[in-house]
PDB file of C-alpha atoms in Angstrom:
ATOM      1  CA  MET A  78       0.556   0.233  -0.788  1.00  0.00           C
ATOM      2  CA  GLU A  79       1.015   3.395  -0.995  1.00  0.00           C
ATOM      3  CA  ASN A  80       2.110   6.327   2.055  1.00  0.00           C
ATOM      4  CA  GLY A  81       1.008  10.007   1.651  1.00  0.00           C
ATOM      5  CA  PRO A  82      -2.171  11.541   1.179  1.00  0.00           C
ATOM      6  CA  TRP A  83      -3.985   9.267  -1.390  1.00  0.00           C
ATOM      7  CA  ALA A  84      -5.918   6.021   0.890  1.00  0.00           C
ATOM      8  CA  ALA A  85      -6.688   3.067  -0.585  1.00  0.00           C
ATOM      9  CA  GLY A  86      -9.955   3.655  -2.722  1.00  0.00           C
ATOM     10  CA  GLY A  87      -9.469   6.667  -4.014  1.00  0.00           C
ATOM     11  CA  ALA A  88     -10.672   8.576  -1.302  1.00  0.00           C
ATOM     12  CA  ILE A  89      -9.339  11.854   0.384  1.00  0.00           C
ATOM     13  CA  SER A  90      -7.776  12.309   3.560  1.00  0.00           C
ATOM     14  CA  GLU A  91      -6.258  15.262   5.668  1.00  0.00           C
ATOM     15  CA  PRO A  92      -2.472  14.873   5.040  1.00  0.00           C
ATOM     16  CA  GLU A  93      -0.394  14.363   8.450  1.00  0.00           C
ATOM     17  CA  LEU A  94       1.791  16.636   9.273  1.00  0.00           C
ATOM     18  CA  VAL A  95       5.135  15.522  11.151  1.00  0.00           C
ATOM     19  CA  VAL A  96       6.813  18.296  12.730  1.00  0.00           C
ATOM     20  CA  SER A  97       9.498  17.195  15.158  1.00  0.00           C
ATOM     21  CA  GLY A  98      10.398  18.956  18.532  1.00  0.00           C
ATOM     22  CA  PRO A  99      13.873  19.825  20.064  1.00  0.00           C
ATOM     23  CA  ALA A 100      13.803  16.464  21.607  1.00  0.00           C
ATOM     24  CA  GLY A 101      13.345  14.673  18.294  1.00  0.00           C
ATOM     25  CA  SER A 102       9.686  14.011  19.343  1.00  0.00           C
ATOM     26  CA  PRO A 103       7.193  13.679  16.522  1.00  0.00           C
ATOM     27  CA  VAL A 104       4.273  16.430  17.687  1.00  0.00           C
ATOM     28  CA  ARG A 105       0.678  15.589  15.522  1.00  0.00           C
ATOM     29  CA  PRO A 106      -1.736  18.470  15.181  1.00  0.00           C
ATOM     30  CA  ASP A 107      -4.888  18.833  17.800  1.00  0.00           C
ATOM     31  CA  PRO A 108      -7.956  17.371  15.937  1.00  0.00           C
ATOM     32  CA  LEU A 109      -9.420  19.795  17.787  1.00  0.00           C
ATOM     33  CA  ASP A 110      -7.776  23.094  16.366  1.00  0.00           C
ATOM     34  CA  SER A 111      -9.090  22.968  12.913  1.00  0.00           C
ATOM     35  CA  PRO A 112      -9.925  26.922  11.039  1.00  0.00           C
ATOM     36  CA  GLN A 113     -13.623  26.918  11.653  1.00  0.00           C
ATOM     37  CA  ARG A 114     -13.154  26.062  15.513  1.00  0.00           C
ATOM     38  CA  ARG A 115     -10.317  29.263  15.951  1.00  0.00           C
ATOM     39  CA  ARG A 116     -13.498  31.030  13.904  1.00  0.00           C
ATOM     40  CA  GLY A 117     -15.909  30.478  16.358  1.00  0.00           C
ATOM     41  CA  ARG A 118     -13.788  30.915  19.649  1.00  0.00           C
ATOM     42  CA  ARG A 119     -13.316  34.684  21.600  1.00  0.00           C
ATOM     43  CA  PRO A 120     -10.080  35.367  22.646  1.00  0.00           C
ATOM     44  CA  LEU A 121      -8.885  35.123  26.130  1.00  0.00           C
ATOM     45  CA  GLY A 122      -8.321  38.185  26.851  1.00  0.00           C
ATOM     46  CA  ALA A 123     -12.236  39.278  26.048  1.00  0.00           C
ATOM     47  CA  LEU A 124     -13.110  36.295  28.122  1.00  0.00           C
ATOM     48  CA  LEU A 125     -11.009  37.632  31.189  1.00  0.00           C
ATOM     49  CA  VAL A 126     -12.605  41.622  30.290  1.00  0.00           C
ATOM     50  CA  GLY A 127     -16.222  39.905  29.974  1.00  0.00           C
ATOM     51  CA  ALA A 128     -15.316  38.391  33.747  1.00  0.00           C
ATOM     52  CA  LEU A 129     -14.419  41.164  35.524  1.00  0.00           C
ATOM     53  CA  ALA A 130     -16.792  43.688  34.822  1.00  0.00           C
ATOM     54  CA  ALA A 131     -19.578  40.895  35.650  1.00  0.00           C
ATOM     55  CA  SER A 132     -17.333  40.506  39.249  1.00  0.00           C
ATOM     56  CA  ALA A 133     -17.300  43.936  38.976  1.00  0.00           C
ATOM     57  CA  VAL A 134     -21.058  44.487  38.957  1.00  0.00           C
ATOM     58  CA  TRP A 135     -21.401  42.327  41.380  1.00  0.00           C
ATOM     59  CA  GLY A 136     -19.291  44.310  43.947  1.00  0.00           C
ATOM     60  CA  ALA A 137     -20.802  46.991  43.565  1.00  0.00           C
ATOM     61  CA  GLY A 138     -24.343  45.119  44.496  1.00  0.00           C
ATOM     62  CA  LEU A 139     -23.340  44.511  47.564  1.00  0.00           C
ATOM     63  CA  TYR A 140     -21.006  46.854  48.973  1.00  0.00           C
ATOM     64  CA  ALA A 141     -24.508  49.549  48.227  1.00  0.00           C
ATOM     65  CA  PHE A 142     -25.960  46.749  50.114  1.00  0.00           C
ATOM     66  CA  GLY A 143     -23.398  46.622  52.752  1.00  0.00           C
ATOM     67  CA  ALA A 144     -23.244  50.328  53.358  1.00  0.00           C
ATOM     68  CA  GLN A 145     -27.191  50.384  53.918  1.00  0.00           C
ATOM     69  CA  GLY A 146     -27.419  48.152  55.601  1.00  0.00           C
ATOM     70  CA  PRO A 147     -30.032  47.113  58.357  1.00  0.00           C
ATOM     71  CA  ASP A 148     -32.136  49.134  59.595  1.00  0.00           C
ATOM     72  CA  LEU A 149     -31.636  47.945  63.224  1.00  0.00           C
ATOM     73  CA  ARG A 150     -33.571  51.060  64.857  1.00  0.00           C
ATOM     74  CA  GLY A 151     -31.402  51.252  68.089  1.00  0.00           C
ATOM     75  CA  TYR A 152     -32.142  47.936  69.508  1.00  0.00           C
ATOM     76  CA  ARG A 153     -30.281  46.026  71.082  1.00  0.00           C
ATOM     77  CA  VAL A 154     -30.469  42.300  72.032  1.00  0.00           C
ATOM     78  CA  SER A 155     -29.559  41.283  75.868  1.00  0.00           C
ATOM     79  CA  ASP A 156     -28.632  37.888  77.264  1.00  0.00           C
ATOM     80  CA  ARG A 157     -31.189  40.146  80.468  1.00  0.00           C
ATOM     81  CA  LEU A 158     -33.532  39.862  77.761  1.00  0.00           C
ATOM     82  CA  CYS A 159     -36.624  38.838  81.070  1.00  0.00           C
ATOM     83  CA  SER A 160     -35.412  41.496  83.439  1.00  0.00           C
ATOM     84  CA  LEU A 161     -36.321  43.991  80.583  1.00  0.00           C
ATOM     85  CA  LEU A 162     -40.042  42.308  80.584  1.00  0.00           C
ATOM     86  CA  ALA A 163     -42.165  44.569  82.937  1.00  0.00           C
ATOM     87  CA  MET A 164     -45.185  43.747  82.406  1.00  0.00           C
ATOM     88  CA  PRO A 165     -47.254  46.521  83.433  1.00  0.00           C
ATOM     89  CA  HIS A 166     -50.557  45.400  81.340  1.00  0.00           C
ATOM     90  CA  LEU A 167     -50.483  41.765  81.962  1.00  0.00           C
ATOM     91  CA  ALA A 168     -49.267  42.463  85.778  1.00  0.00           C
ATOM     92  CA  THR A 169     -52.767  43.776  86.464  1.00  0.00           C
ATOM     93  CA  VAL A 170     -53.655  39.324  86.077  1.00  0.00           C
ATOM     94  CA  PHE A 171     -50.394  37.493  86.782  1.00  0.00           C
ATOM     95  CA  ASP A 172     -47.463  37.700  89.220  1.00  0.00           C
ATOM     96  CA  ARG A 173     -43.984  36.644  88.269  1.00  0.00           C
ATOM     97  CA  GLY A 174     -43.175  32.681  89.247  1.00  0.00           C
ATOM     98  CA  SER A 175     -40.379  32.427  90.977  1.00  0.00           C
ATOM     99  CA  ARG A 176     -38.820  29.799  86.619  1.00  0.00           C
ATOM    100  CA  TRP A 177     -37.589  33.070  84.429  1.00  0.00           C
ATOM    101  CA  GLU A 178     -34.727  32.519  82.010  1.00  0.00           C
ATOM    102  CA  SER A 179     -33.608  34.535  79.261  1.00  0.00           C
ATOM    103  CA  THR A 180     -30.631  33.680  76.970  1.00  0.00           C
ATOM    104  CA  ARG A 181     -28.985  35.661  73.645  1.00  0.00           C
ATOM    105  CA  SER A 182     -27.186  34.066  70.628  1.00  0.00           C
ATOM    106  CA  THR A 183     -25.459  36.374  67.980  1.00  0.00           C
ATOM    107  CA  SER A 184     -24.090  35.357  64.522  1.00  0.00           C
ATOM    108  CA  GLU A 185     -23.745  37.468  60.786  1.00  0.00           C
ATOM    109  CA  ALA A 186     -26.524  36.892  59.977  1.00  0.00           C
ATOM    110  CA  VAL A 187     -28.790  37.420  62.597  1.00  0.00           C
ATOM    111  CA  ASP A 188     -28.454  38.291  66.282  1.00  0.00           C
ATOM    112  CA  THR A 189     -31.599  36.899  68.989  1.00  0.00           C
ATOM    113  CA  ALA A 190     -31.989  37.169  72.526  1.00  0.00           C
ATOM    114  CA  ASP A 191     -35.193  34.826  74.637  1.00  0.00           C
ATOM    115  CA  CYS A 192     -37.293  34.990  77.650  1.00  0.00           C
ATOM    116  CA  SER A 193     -39.174  32.505  79.611  1.00  0.00           C
ATOM    117  CA  GLY A 194     -41.638  32.330  83.008  1.00  0.00           C
ATOM    118  CA  ASP A 195     -43.702  31.258  84.827  1.00  0.00           C
ATOM    119  CA  LEU A 196     -47.178  33.064  85.542  1.00  0.00           C
ATOM    120  CA  GLU A 197     -48.909  32.837  88.723  1.00  0.00           C
ATOM    121  CA  ARG A 198     -52.369  34.268  89.477  1.00  0.00           C
ATOM    122  CA  LYS A 199     -52.759  36.851  92.364  1.00  0.00           C
ATOM    123  CA  GLU A 200     -54.021  35.061  94.596  1.00  0.00           C
ATOM    124  CA  GLY A 201     -52.064  32.267  94.908  1.00  0.00           C
ATOM    125  CA  THR A 202     -48.837  31.067  93.969  1.00  0.00           C
ATOM    126  CA  ALA A 203     -49.957  28.320  91.537  1.00  0.00           C
ATOM    127  CA  ARG A 204     -48.772  28.150  87.707  1.00  0.00           C
ATOM    128  CA  ALA A 205     -51.423  29.827  85.937  1.00  0.00           C
ATOM    129  CA  ALA A 206     -49.096  30.474  82.753  1.00  0.00           C
ATOM    130  CA  THR A 207     -46.654  30.541  80.595  1.00  0.00           C
ATOM    131  CA  LEU A 208     -44.369  33.498  78.773  1.00  0.00           C
ATOM    132  CA  SER A 209     -42.488  33.328  75.955  1.00  0.00           C
ATOM    133  CA  ALA A 210     -40.350  36.847  73.818  1.00  0.00           C
ATOM    134  CA  SER A 211     -38.533  36.662  71.725  1.00  0.00           C
ATOM    135  CA  VAL A 212     -35.757  39.699  69.721  1.00  0.00           C
ATOM    136  CA  VAL A 213     -34.677  38.788  66.411  1.00  0.00           C
ATOM    137  CA  LEU A 214     -32.427  41.592  64.395  1.00  0.00           C
ATOM    138  CA  HIS A 215     -31.544  40.459  60.966  1.00  0.00           C
ATOM    139  CA  LYS A 216     -28.398  42.250  59.660  1.00  0.00           C
ATOM    140  CA  ARG A 217     -28.729  40.597  55.988  1.00  0.00           C
ATOM    141  CA  THR A 218     -32.101  39.367  54.740  1.00  0.00           C
ATOM    142  CA  ASP A 219     -35.255  41.594  54.774  1.00  0.00           C
ATOM    143  CA  PRO A 220     -37.725  39.290  57.023  1.00  0.00           C
ATOM    144  CA  GLY A 221     -40.246  41.377  55.606  1.00  0.00           C
ATOM    145  CA  ALA A 222     -41.548  39.357  53.402  1.00  0.00           C
ATOM    146  CA  GLU A 223     -41.569  36.707  55.168  1.00  0.00           C
ATOM    147  CA  PHE A 224     -42.818  37.953  58.004  1.00  0.00           C
ATOM    148  CA  ASP A 225     -45.917  39.668  55.869  1.00  0.00           C
ATOM    149  CA  ALA A 226     -46.310  35.500  54.693  1.00  0.00           C
ATOM    150  CA  ALA A 227     -46.279  34.491  58.865  1.00  0.00           C
ATOM    151  CA  ARG A 228     -48.869  36.352  58.694  1.00  0.00           C
ATOM    152  CA  THR A 229     -50.597  35.481  54.954  1.00  0.00           C
ATOM    153  CA  THR A 230     -51.125  31.893  55.875  1.00  0.00           C
ATOM    154  CA  ALA A 231     -50.744  31.781  59.872  1.00  0.00           C
ATOM    155  CA  ALA A 232     -54.870  30.291  60.799  1.00  0.00           C
ATOM    156  CA  GLU A 233     -53.865  28.294  58.213  1.00  0.00           C
ATOM    157  CA  ARG A 234     -50.586  27.025  59.634  1.00  0.00           C
ATOM    158  CA  ILE A 235     -51.771  26.813  63.645  1.00  0.00           C
ATOM    159  CA  PRO A 236     -53.735  23.419  64.499  1.00  0.00           C
ATOM    160  CA  GLY A 237     -57.387  24.045  65.170  1.00  0.00           C
ATOM    161  CA  ARG A 238     -59.301  27.368  65.230  1.00  0.00           C
ATOM    162  CA  ALA A 239     -57.541  30.605  65.104  1.00  0.00           C
ATOM    163  CA  GLU A 240     -58.221  34.072  65.201  1.00  0.00           C
ATOM    164  CA  VAL A 241     -55.519  36.813  63.361  1.00  0.00           C
ATOM    165  CA  ARG A 242     -55.770  40.461  63.535  1.00  0.00           C
ATOM    166  CA  THR A 243     -53.676  44.191  62.687  1.00  0.00           C
ATOM    167  CA  ALA A 244     -52.441  44.861  65.550  1.00  0.00           C
ATOM    168  CA  LYS A 245     -51.838  48.789  64.910  1.00  0.00           C
ATOM    169  CA  GLY A 246     -49.367  51.505  67.329  1.00  0.00           C
ATOM    170  CA  LEU A 247     -47.066  48.810  67.570  1.00  0.00           C
ATOM    171  CA  GLY A 248     -43.834  49.020  65.062  1.00  0.00           C
ATOM    172  CA  ASP A 249     -44.570  48.557  60.991  1.00  0.00           C
ATOM    173  CA  ARG A 250     -46.912  46.526  61.278  1.00  0.00           C
ATOM    174  CA  ALA A 251     -48.035  44.031  63.659  1.00  0.00           C
ATOM    175  CA  TYR A 252     -50.197  41.432  63.991  1.00  0.00           C
ATOM    176  CA  THR A 253     -52.748  38.482  66.581  1.00  0.00           C
ATOM    177  CA  VAL A 254     -53.180  35.329  67.000  1.00  0.00           C
ATOM    178  CA  VAL A 255     -55.237  33.811  68.726  1.00  0.00           C
ATOM    179  CA  HIS A 256     -55.580  30.030  69.299  1.00  0.00           C
ATOM    180  CA  GLY A 257     -56.410  27.192  71.624  1.00  0.00           C
ATOM    181  CA  ARG A 258     -55.191  28.892  75.154  1.00  0.00           C
ATOM    182  CA  THR A 259     -52.584  31.121  73.855  1.00  0.00           C
ATOM    183  CA  ALA A 260     -52.041  34.441  73.156  1.00  0.00           C
ATOM    184  CA  THR A 261     -49.054  36.009  70.723  1.00  0.00           C
ATOM    185  CA  VAL A 262     -48.383  39.598  68.830  1.00  0.00           C
ATOM    186  CA  HIS A 263     -45.465  39.578  66.478  1.00  0.00           C
ATOM    187  CA  VAL A 264     -44.156  42.974  65.564  1.00  0.00           C
ATOM    188  CA  LEU A 265     -42.002  43.946  62.333  1.00  0.00           C
ATOM    189  CA  ASP A 266     -40.181  47.308  63.408  1.00  0.00           C
ATOM    190  CA  GLY A 267     -37.033  48.364  60.437  1.00  0.00           C
ATOM    191  CA  ASP A 268     -35.850  44.981  60.845  1.00  0.00           C
ATOM    192  CA  ALA A 269     -35.564  44.174  64.301  1.00  0.00           C
ATOM    193  CA  GLU A 270     -38.471  41.216  64.916  1.00  0.00           C
ATOM    194  CA  PHE A 271     -40.766  41.081  68.542  1.00  0.00           C
ATOM    195  CA  THR A 272     -42.589  38.366  69.569  1.00  0.00           C
ATOM    196  CA  LEU A 273     -44.382  38.380  73.157  1.00  0.00           C
ATOM    197  CA  SER A 274     -46.349  35.190  73.762  1.00  0.00           C
ATOM    198  CA  VAL A 275     -49.033  33.965  77.031  1.00  0.00           C
ATOM    199  CA  SER A 276     -50.358  30.532  77.612  1.00  0.00           C
ATOM    200  CA  ALA A 277     -53.177  30.009  79.234  1.00  0.00           C
ATOM    201  CA  GLY A 278     -53.480  27.145  82.094  1.00  0.00           C
ATOM    202  CA  PRO A 279     -56.828  25.806  84.006  1.00  0.00           C
ATOM    203  CA  SER A 280     -55.524  27.591  86.724  1.00  0.00           C
ATOM    204  CA  ALA A 281     -55.711  30.536  84.939  1.00  0.00           C
ATOM    205  CA  GLY A 282     -59.743  31.149  85.988  1.00  0.00           C
ATOM    206  CA  ARG A 283     -61.665  34.437  83.488  1.00  0.00           C
ATOM    207  CA  VAL A 284     -58.253  35.002  81.824  1.00  0.00           C
ATOM    208  CA  THR A 285     -59.684  33.724  79.011  1.00  0.00           C
ATOM    209  CA  PRO A 286     -57.087  35.178  75.964  1.00  0.00           C
ATOM    210  CA  GLU A 287     -59.247  37.153  74.376  1.00  0.00           C
ATOM    211  CA  ARG A 288     -58.786  39.000  77.238  1.00  0.00           C
ATOM    212  CA  LEU A 289     -55.011  38.614  76.828  1.00  0.00           C
ATOM    213  CA  ARG A 290     -55.535  39.838  73.139  1.00  0.00           C
ATOM    214  CA  PRO A 291     -55.021  43.520  74.946  1.00  0.00           C
ATOM    215  CA  LEU A 292     -52.342  42.554  77.528  1.00  0.00           C
ATOM    216  CA  VAL A 293     -49.675  41.043  75.369  1.00  0.00           C
ATOM    217  CA  ALA A 294     -49.663  43.272  73.238  1.00  0.00           C
ATOM    218  CA  GLY A 295     -48.965  46.819  74.538  1.00  0.00           C
ATOM    219  CA  ASP A 296     -46.589  44.028  77.285  1.00  0.00           C
ATOM    220  CA  ALA A 297     -44.484  44.248  73.474  1.00  0.00           C
ATOM    221  CA  ALA A 298     -44.921  48.234  73.219  1.00  0.00           C
ATOM    222  CA  ALA A 299     -43.717  48.727  76.295  1.00  0.00           C
ATOM    223  CA  LEU A 300     -40.512  45.977  76.160  1.00  0.00           C
ATOM    224  CA  MET A 301     -39.394  47.130  72.690  1.00  0.00           C
ATOM    225  CA  ARG A 302     -39.758  51.266  74.535  1.00  0.00           C
ATOM    226  CA  ARG A 303     -37.103  49.098  77.085  1.00  0.00           C
ATOM    227  CA  VAL A 304     -34.924  47.051  74.568  1.00  0.00           C
ATOM    228  CA  GLY A 305     -34.533  50.777  72.551  1.00  0.00           C
ATOM    229  CA  SER A 306     -33.859  52.656  75.027  1.00  0.00           C
ATOM    230  CA  PRO A 307     -29.960  53.391  75.841  1.00  0.00           C
TER     231      PRO A 307
END
Protein backbone atom coordinates (compact mmCIF):
# COMPACT_ATOMS: atom_id res chain seq x y z
CA MET A 1 0.00 0.00 0.00
CA GLU A 2 1.30 3.37 -0.90
CA ASN A 3 1.83 5.85 1.94
CA GLY A 4 0.98 9.53 1.45
CA PRO A 5 -2.02 11.82 1.17
CA TRP A 6 -3.93 9.33 -0.97
CA ALA A 7 -5.74 6.60 0.85
CA ALA A 8 -6.82 3.29 -0.58
CA GLY A 9 -9.99 3.23 -2.58
CA GLY A 10 -9.51 6.72 -3.98
CA ALA A 11 -10.85 8.54 -0.87
CA ILE A 12 -9.01 11.69 0.15
CA SER A 13 -7.83 11.97 3.75
CA GLU A 14 -6.20 14.84 5.63
CA PRO A 15 -2.41 14.76 5.24
CA GLU A 16 -0.58 14.02 8.47
CA LEU A 17 1.81 16.76 9.40
CA VAL A 18 4.77 15.61 11.41
CA VAL A 19 7.04 18.17 12.99
CA SER A 20 10.16 17.31 14.87
CA GLY A 21 10.43 19.02 18.19
CA PRO A 22 13.57 19.96 20.08
CA ALA A 23 13.88 16.45 21.43
CA GLY A 24 13.24 14.95 18.04
CA SER A 25 9.81 13.52 19.03
CA PRO A 26 7.00 14.02 16.53
CA VAL A 27 4.32 16.59 17.46
CA ARG A 28 0.92 15.84 15.97
CA PRO A 29 -1.60 18.63 15.30
CA ASP A 30 -4.60 18.98 17.63
CA PRO A 31 -7.60 17.53 15.75
CA LEU A 32 -9.81 20.06 17.57
CA ASP A 33 -7.72 22.97 16.37
CA SER A 34 -9.47 23.34 13.03
CA PRO A 35 -9.93 26.68 11.24
CA GLN A 36 -13.67 26.43 11.88
CA ARG A 37 -13.17 26.06 15.66
CA ARG A 38 -10.61 28.90 15.70
CA ARG A 39 -13.14 31.23 14.05
CA GLY A 40 -15.73 30.37 16.74
CA ARG A 41 -13.42 31.01 19.68
CA ARG A 42 -13.52 34.20 21.70
CA PRO A 43 -10.12 35.68 22.49
CA LEU A 44 -8.94 34.94 26.02
CA GLY A 45 -8.57 38.64 26.72
CA ALA A 46 -12.23 39.29 25.88
CA LEU A 47 -13.32 36.53 28.24
CA LEU A 48 -11.24 37.97 31.06
CA VAL A 49 -12.59 41.46 30.47
CA GLY A 50 -16.17 40.13 30.55
CA ALA A 51 -15.54 38.20 33.75
CA LEU A 52 -13.97 41.22 35.44
CA ALA A 53 -16.85 43.46 34.37
CA ALA A 54 -19.42 41.01 35.76
CA SER A 55 -17.44 40.77 39.00
CA ALA A 56 -17.35 44.56 39.28
CA VAL A 57 -21.11 44.83 38.84
CA TRP A 58 -21.75 42.12 41.41
CA GLY A 59 -19.29 43.69 43.83
CA ALA A 60 -20.86 47.12 43.41
CA GLY A 61 -24.30 45.74 44.24
CA LEU A 62 -22.96 43.91 47.27
CA TYR A 63 -21.13 47.03 48.44
CA ALA A 64 -24.28 49.14 48.05
CA PHE A 65 -26.25 46.66 50.17
CA GLY A 66 -23.54 46.60 52.78
CA ALA A 67 -23.27 50.38 52.86
CA GLN A 68 -26.99 50.74 53.41
CA GLY A 69 -26.95 48.21 56.25
CA PRO A 70 -29.87 46.79 58.24
CA ASP A 71 -32.48 49.11 59.72
CA LEU A 72 -32.35 48.06 63.39
CA ARG A 73 -33.93 51.26 64.77
CA GLY A 74 -31.46 51.32 67.67
CA TYR A 75 -32.65 47.99 69.10
CA ARG A 76 -30.16 45.62 70.68
CA VAL A 77 -30.24 42.12 72.11
CA SER A 78 -29.54 41.43 75.76
CA ASP A 79 -28.59 38.32 77.71
CA ARG A 80 -31.05 39.46 80.39
CA LEU A 81 -34.15 40.01 78.31
CA CYS A 82 -36.41 38.79 81.14
CA SER A 83 -35.26 41.69 83.34
CA LEU A 84 -36.25 44.11 80.57
CA LEU A 85 -39.76 42.64 80.43
CA ALA A 86 -41.60 44.95 82.83
CA MET A 87 -45.10 43.56 82.06
CA PRO A 88 -47.12 46.64 83.08
CA HIS A 89 -50.27 45.14 81.52
CA LEU A 90 -49.93 41.45 82.31
CA ALA A 91 -49.06 42.39 85.88
CA THR A 92 -52.69 43.45 86.38
CA VAL A 93 -53.76 39.78 86.32
CA PHE A 94 -50.56 37.81 86.97
CA ASP A 95 -47.56 37.78 89.28
CA ARG A 96 -44.13 36.64 88.20
CA GLY A 97 -43.31 33.05 89.02
CA SER A 98 -39.96 31.80 90.27
CA ARG A 99 -38.68 30.28 87.02
CA TRP A 100 -37.31 32.74 84.47
CA GLU A 101 -34.56 32.19 81.94
CA SER A 102 -32.90 34.50 79.43
CA THR A 103 -30.69 33.43 76.52
CA ARG A 104 -28.81 35.31 73.84
CA SER A 105 -27.09 34.32 70.59
CA THR A 106 -25.34 36.26 67.85
CA SER A 107 -24.18 35.47 64.33
CA GLU A 108 -23.34 37.32 61.14
CA ALA A 109 -26.96 36.99 59.98
CA VAL A 110 -29.08 37.49 63.12
CA ASP A 111 -28.84 38.45 66.78
CA THR A 112 -31.45 36.84 69.03
CA ALA A 113 -32.54 37.28 72.63
CA ASP A 114 -35.13 35.03 74.30
CA CYS A 115 -36.99 34.98 77.58
CA SER A 116 -39.26 32.35 79.11
CA GLY A 117 -40.96 32.14 82.49
CA ASP A 118 -43.97 31.25 84.61
CA LEU A 119 -46.85 33.50 85.61
CA GLU A 120 -48.90 32.97 88.76
CA ARG A 121 -52.40 34.01 89.71
CA LYS A 122 -52.73 37.08 91.91
CA GLU A 123 -54.58 35.15 94.61
CA GLY A 124 -52.23 32.18 94.79
CA THR A 125 -48.81 30.77 93.99
CA ALA A 126 -49.90 28.12 91.48
CA ARG A 127 -48.59 28.45 87.96
CA ALA A 128 -51.34 29.96 85.86
CA ALA A 129 -49.58 30.64 82.55
CA THR A 130 -46.28 30.49 80.71
CA LEU A 131 -44.69 33.38 78.85
CA SER A 132 -42.15 33.49 76.04
CA ALA A 133 -40.60 36.52 74.38
CA SER A 134 -38.01 36.97 71.66
CA VAL A 135 -36.17 39.75 69.88
CA VAL A 136 -34.55 38.97 66.52
CA LEU A 137 -32.35 41.50 64.72
CA HIS A 138 -31.97 40.61 61.04
CA LYS A 139 -28.60 41.86 59.78
CA ARG A 140 -28.28 40.21 56.37
CA THR A 141 -31.75 39.80 54.84
CA ASP A 142 -34.96 41.81 54.78
CA PRO A 143 -37.47 39.94 56.99
CA GLY A 144 -40.50 41.79 55.59
CA ALA A 145 -41.59 39.24 53.00
CA GLU A 146 -41.29 36.33 55.41
CA PHE A 147 -43.13 38.26 58.13
CA ASP A 148 -46.02 39.05 55.79
CA ALA A 149 -46.18 35.46 54.57
CA ALA A 150 -46.32 34.15 58.14
CA ARG A 151 -49.16 36.55 58.92
CA THR A 152 -51.11 35.52 55.80
CA THR A 153 -50.80 31.79 56.50
CA ALA A 154 -51.05 31.90 60.31
CA ALA A 155 -54.63 30.63 60.44
CA GLU A 156 -53.74 27.73 58.11
CA ARG A 157 -50.54 26.71 59.90
CA ILE A 158 -51.89 26.71 63.46
CA PRO A 159 -53.91 23.61 64.42
CA GLY A 160 -57.50 24.25 65.43
CA ARG A 161 -59.32 27.54 65.26
CA ALA A 162 -57.02 30.57 65.18
CA GLU A 163 -58.10 34.19 65.09
CA VAL A 164 -55.64 36.58 63.45
CA ARG A 165 -56.00 40.34 63.76
CA THR A 166 -53.92 43.30 62.67
CA ALA A 167 -52.43 45.19 65.61
CA LYS A 168 -52.15 48.94 65.04
CA GLY A 169 -49.66 51.26 66.70
CA LEU A 170 -46.90 48.65 67.01
CA GLY A 171 -43.78 49.08 64.88
CA ASP A 172 -44.13 49.13 61.10
CA ARG A 173 -46.69 46.32 61.15
CA ALA A 174 -47.94 43.80 63.66
CA TYR A 175 -50.60 41.17 64.19
CA THR A 176 -51.99 39.10 67.05
CA VAL A 177 -52.99 35.45 67.03
CA VAL A 178 -55.36 33.81 69.50
CA HIS A 179 -55.76 30.04 69.42
CA GLY A 180 -56.62 27.57 72.12
CA ARG A 181 -55.49 29.19 75.38
CA THR A 182 -52.62 31.13 73.82
CA ALA A 183 -52.36 34.78 72.78
CA THR A 184 -49.37 35.93 70.72
CA VAL A 185 -48.30 39.22 69.17
CA HIS A 186 -45.79 39.52 66.32
CA VAL A 187 -44.20 42.88 65.54
CA LEU A 188 -41.83 44.01 62.78
CA ASP A 189 -40.11 47.36 63.18
CA GLY A 190 -37.48 47.99 60.54
CA ASP A 191 -35.39 44.82 60.49
CA ALA A 192 -36.14 44.02 64.14
CA GLU A 193 -38.75 41.37 64.95
CA PHE A 194 -40.49 40.96 68.30
CA THR A 195 -42.68 38.13 69.56
CA LEU A 196 -44.50 37.91 72.88
CA SER A 197 -46.73 34.96 73.73
CA VAL A 198 -48.70 33.86 76.79
CA SER A 199 -50.35 30.46 77.23
CA ALA A 200 -52.93 30.32 80.00
CA GLY A 201 -53.33 27.11 82.00
CA PRO A 202 -56.48 25.73 83.61
CA SER A 203 -55.68 27.54 86.87
CA ALA A 204 -55.77 30.90 85.08
CA GLY A 205 -59.51 31.02 85.75
CA ARG A 206 -61.34 33.66 83.78
CA VAL A 207 -58.20 35.04 82.18
CA THR A 208 -59.07 33.97 78.66
CA PRO A 209 -56.77 34.30 75.63
CA GLU A 210 -59.12 36.92 74.22
CA ARG A 211 -58.65 38.96 77.36
CA LEU A 212 -54.91 38.42 77.11
CA ARG A 213 -54.73 39.79 73.57
CA PRO A 214 -54.54 43.53 74.45
CA LEU A 215 -52.36 42.83 77.51
CA VAL A 216 -49.80 40.98 75.42
CA ALA A 217 -49.82 43.70 72.76
CA GLY A 218 -49.37 46.42 75.37
CA ASP A 219 -46.43 44.65 77.01
CA ALA A 220 -44.81 44.06 73.62
CA ALA A 221 -44.85 47.83 73.08
CA ALA A 222 -43.30 48.35 76.54
CA LEU A 223 -40.59 45.79 75.77
CA MET A 224 -39.76 47.50 72.48
CA ARG A 225 -39.25 50.79 74.31
CA ARG A 226 -36.90 49.22 76.83
CA VAL A 227 -34.92 47.24 74.26
CA GLY A 228 -34.46 50.37 72.21
CA SER A 229 -33.56 52.71 75.04
CA PRO A 230 -29.86 53.52 75.71
